[in-house]
Amino acid sequence: MNIRVAAIAITYILLTYSTLYAQESKRVKIFGNVRDPDNNPIELVGISVKGTVIGAVTNEKGYYSLTVGKRDSITLVFSCLGYNKAERIIPQLSDDMRLNVKMSYSSIELTEVAIKASRTQTDMMQSLDPGRIRVLPDPTGGSIESLIVTYAGVSTNNELSSQYSVRGGNYDENIIYVNGLEVFRPLLIRSGQQEGLSFINPEMTANVQFSAGGFEPRFGDKMSSVLDITYKKPTDFEGSASASMLGGSIYLGSASRNFTQVTGVRYKTNRSLLNTMDTNAEYNPDYTDIQTFMTYSITPRTEIDFLGNVSLNNYRFIPHDRQTKFGTAKNPRIFDVYFEGRERDRFQTAFGSLTLKHSATENVQYGIQASAFGSSEEESYDITGVYLQNAAEAGTTTDVITSALGAASYHEHARNRLNATVANVGAFGIAKLNVANTLKFGVNAQYERFIDRISEWEIRDSSGYSLPQTGSAVNVYYNLFSDNRLDSRRYSAYIQDVVKFRTPQGMFTLTGGVRGSYWDYNNEILISPRLSVGFIPMARQNLIFRFATGLYYQPPFYRELRITENDGFGNNVIRLNDKLKSQKSTHIILGGDYTFKAVGRNFKFTTELYYKKLDNINPYTVDNVKIRYYGDNIARGYSTGIDMKFFGEFVEGADSWLSVSLMKSRQTINNTLTVPTPNDQLYNISLYFQDYFPGNKRTMLNLRLMLVGGLPVTIPNMGWESFVLRTPPYRRVDIGFSYQLAGGKDAIMDRNFFRYFKNIWLGIDAFNLFGIPNTNSYYWITDVFNQQYAVPNYLTGRQFNLRMTVDF
């Protein structure tokens, strides 16, 4: 009896199991696309079957596919950084089915400013929102670079300049692309006062991507960073106008059936800002920039683009007098100078490009590009100064002079001219071999011509003695002459592949390739392999890990080639070193992102560790923004550090971030002298903070804070053997308040005049809120014994700025 019962029970269990197995073995496929509210595909959305370990991830087209067993009901969960989680219940699953999902942004609308989390970053490129520039308190008058310097690993020590240093590199080591074309800047500029406007027009900008290292082979031969800009293609008429105490701009965009265009005109004058400096002078800087980007669709698959820019910078300067207070509390000093003379500089540049591209299929595109850049630069000054150095009484605020320490005079003269022409032509292609494999390639040929005429000298007199004083001859303190012309050609090519694949452990993104180049001036051939890997664990999709390595060469441009030699008659003459080779940097970068929610808000913490091995270094010194190279490969070195960035809604509805960087950078010159590199900033802390007034989202606050370690200082024209001190830390707080006077559905917008506008914003900024005197460089005083003393050249003080922006 027991045997019979047992047999029946076993038979029942087997039948039940076989039935369930048969049902489960009948598997069905669920597939579809995931898109955002603007109908764009969303990559890297995690899809999971609730209560199971079954899951999938969308590809770059937003497509997903997963297979499950037939069952009565399942719940799919869709999750992705920056979007609200979505759930879809399928009550009866019996056959294959398509399920398309649209995910909403995890954002809070702040009047016209939408706050959205940044994209999931599996490569080495960070995305920036160019719209933030409109409300950023920026002494440069509004530039993309003013936002970049708040990112980890990026630093500046001069609010008058849009140039920046990345992980110990200099300004020349950063490459900038606009619509796939490298753009250039004037070469003679020696101070932030002369610099003018950045090439990039923020109002015309649609997308910004930036990498502080480990970037792809398609980006050119620079050692530090890449800034990749894409200009807008409007779908309708749009425009804006802005005005402030620093200048103004007008932007217009339009579109028709086959044609789009964006055009911007900018004017800048930082006269009011310069008047806060120690030197009492007649400052008359005028900077003008006109830029346009046009596209025309010849056929539905063929398009031609034109990018044009003309820039004119005039800097006129008539100094009168200067007083600088420096020294210590126990030994205060007062430096007075009385001037005669003036400076007149002119920098005129023009850039134009044509791009023809054709989409052979949905997955294959190729094209050709041609561009030309021209620069005409003139620097002219004759300035005489008579200075007094006095000791002041310690512990007083009345500047009581206790003794005279020195009196002298000097005269500076320059007549410098440089004309540059850079023209190139190239071809490129993109082939999506499948949904997880994208191949990119390109070739380029470039012609360069430089005509350089330099004549500058300085004489100094101390107590009636011309310096330097030898007892037997009268010499100028310093001189430099150049009469050079360079014609050369460069050739380059690259190929890279982006591969994405999934394993049970997670998703991998591999970007690998190689770049090669040849320059006929020094007959150098370069091969630059590069690789980056991104990984998202399936179990923890809020974690992303990145690794990148590669060889990054920097072939010499014209300025690096110049080497100074003495002609035997006391004259310093520049010649071009045709034996100079490319500097080399080996990048090793390991980093990651951790995203999380706290108090219902999105946050992201990013960390990157890096090591850059530097070979064939061409050493240089920096004075203000003027870089002077040794003109020879006589050094080696390294840069290493850690960059950290905490990004999120510090205040509900407003994105902010805090960046902290620690760095050490060293160079060994001629195998004997080990010193810091010129941009060895030991620490860098920056904050970009947004807030709005409680109960009044029309009023916004934007704050930018920077605390940057001091830079190494050398005595001009004496090289790194004269390294004696560092500048004090660069400390600065800029704050701005913006108020939306009208916009959206306001009643005032229905009136006759205002109905043509979308938004009207008013703003007030306080630059250098605490009036901290930052030191950018030093003026060196020489006594009759050729002993030198450093007098700090302070940057701008506190300054208020009013601004207004109108969108239409």
CSV table of N, CA and C in Angstrom, one decimal, residues 130 138 160 177 220 287 319 397 423 527 616 625 637 645 660 675 721 745:
chain,number,residue,atom,x,y,z
A,130,PRO,N,26.4,74.4,-22.0
A,130,PRO,CA,26.8,75.8,-22.4
A,130,PRO,C,25.9,76.9,-21.9
A,138,ASP,N,31.4,86.2,-14.8
A,138,ASP,CA,32.6,85.9,-15.6
A,138,ASP,C,33.3,87.2,-16.0
A,160,LEU,N,41.8,87.6,-16.3
A,160,LEU,CA,41.8,88.3,-17.5
A,160,LEU,C,42.0,87.5,-18.8
A,177,TYR,N,38.7,72.1,-30.7
A,177,TYR,CA,38.0,71.8,-31.9
A,177,TYR,C,36.6,72.5,-32.0
A,220,GLY,N,43.7,65.6,-32.0
A,220,GLY,CA,45.0,65.8,-32.5
A,220,GLY,C,46.2,65.6,-31.5
A,287,TYR,N,37.8,94.8,-28.3
A,287,TYR,CA,37.8,93.5,-28.9
A,287,TYR,C,36.5,93.2,-29.6
A,319,PRO,N,50.3,104.5,-19.5
A,319,PRO,CA,50.4,104.5,-18.1
A,319,PRO,C,50.8,105.9,-17.5
A,397,THR,N,48.8,102.1,9.4
A,397,THR,CA,48.0,102.1,8.2
A,397,THR,C,48.1,103.4,7.4
A,423,ALA,N,46.8,76.4,-43.3
A,423,ALA,CA,45.8,75.9,-44.2
A,423,ALA,C,45.8,74.4,-44.2
A,527,ILE,N,54.1,57.7,-34.0
A,527,ILE,CA,53.0,56.7,-33.9
A,527,ILE,C,52.4,56.8,-32.5
A,616,ASN,N,61.4,64.1,-23.5
A,616,ASN,CA,61.8,65.0,-24.5
A,616,ASN,C,61.2,66.4,-24.3
A,625,VAL,N,50.9,85.5,-19.2
A,625,VAL,CA,50.5,84.4,-20.1
A,625,VAL,C,51.5,84.2,-21.2
A,637,GLY,N,60.4,64.4,-17.1
A,637,GLY,CA,59.7,64.7,-15.9
A,637,GLY,C,58.5,63.9,-15.7
A,645,LYS,N,35.5,65.2,-8.0
A,645,LYS,CA,34.4,66.2,-8.3
A,645,LYS,C,33.1,65.6,-7.7
A,660,VAL,N,38.1,69.2,-6.3
A,660,VAL,CA,39.3,69.2,-5.5
A,660,VAL,C,40.4,68.4,-6.3
A,675,VAL,N,63.4,70.6,-10.7
A,675,VAL,CA,62.6,71.7,-10.2
A,675,VAL,C,61.2,71.5,-10.6
A,721,GLU,N,67.4,78.1,-13.4
A,721,GLU,CA,68.4,78.2,-12.4
A,721,GLU,C,68.1,79.3,-11.4
A,745,LYS,N,4.6,82.8,-19.6
A,745,LYS,CA,3.2,83.1,-19.7
A,745,LYS,C,2.9,84.4,-18.9
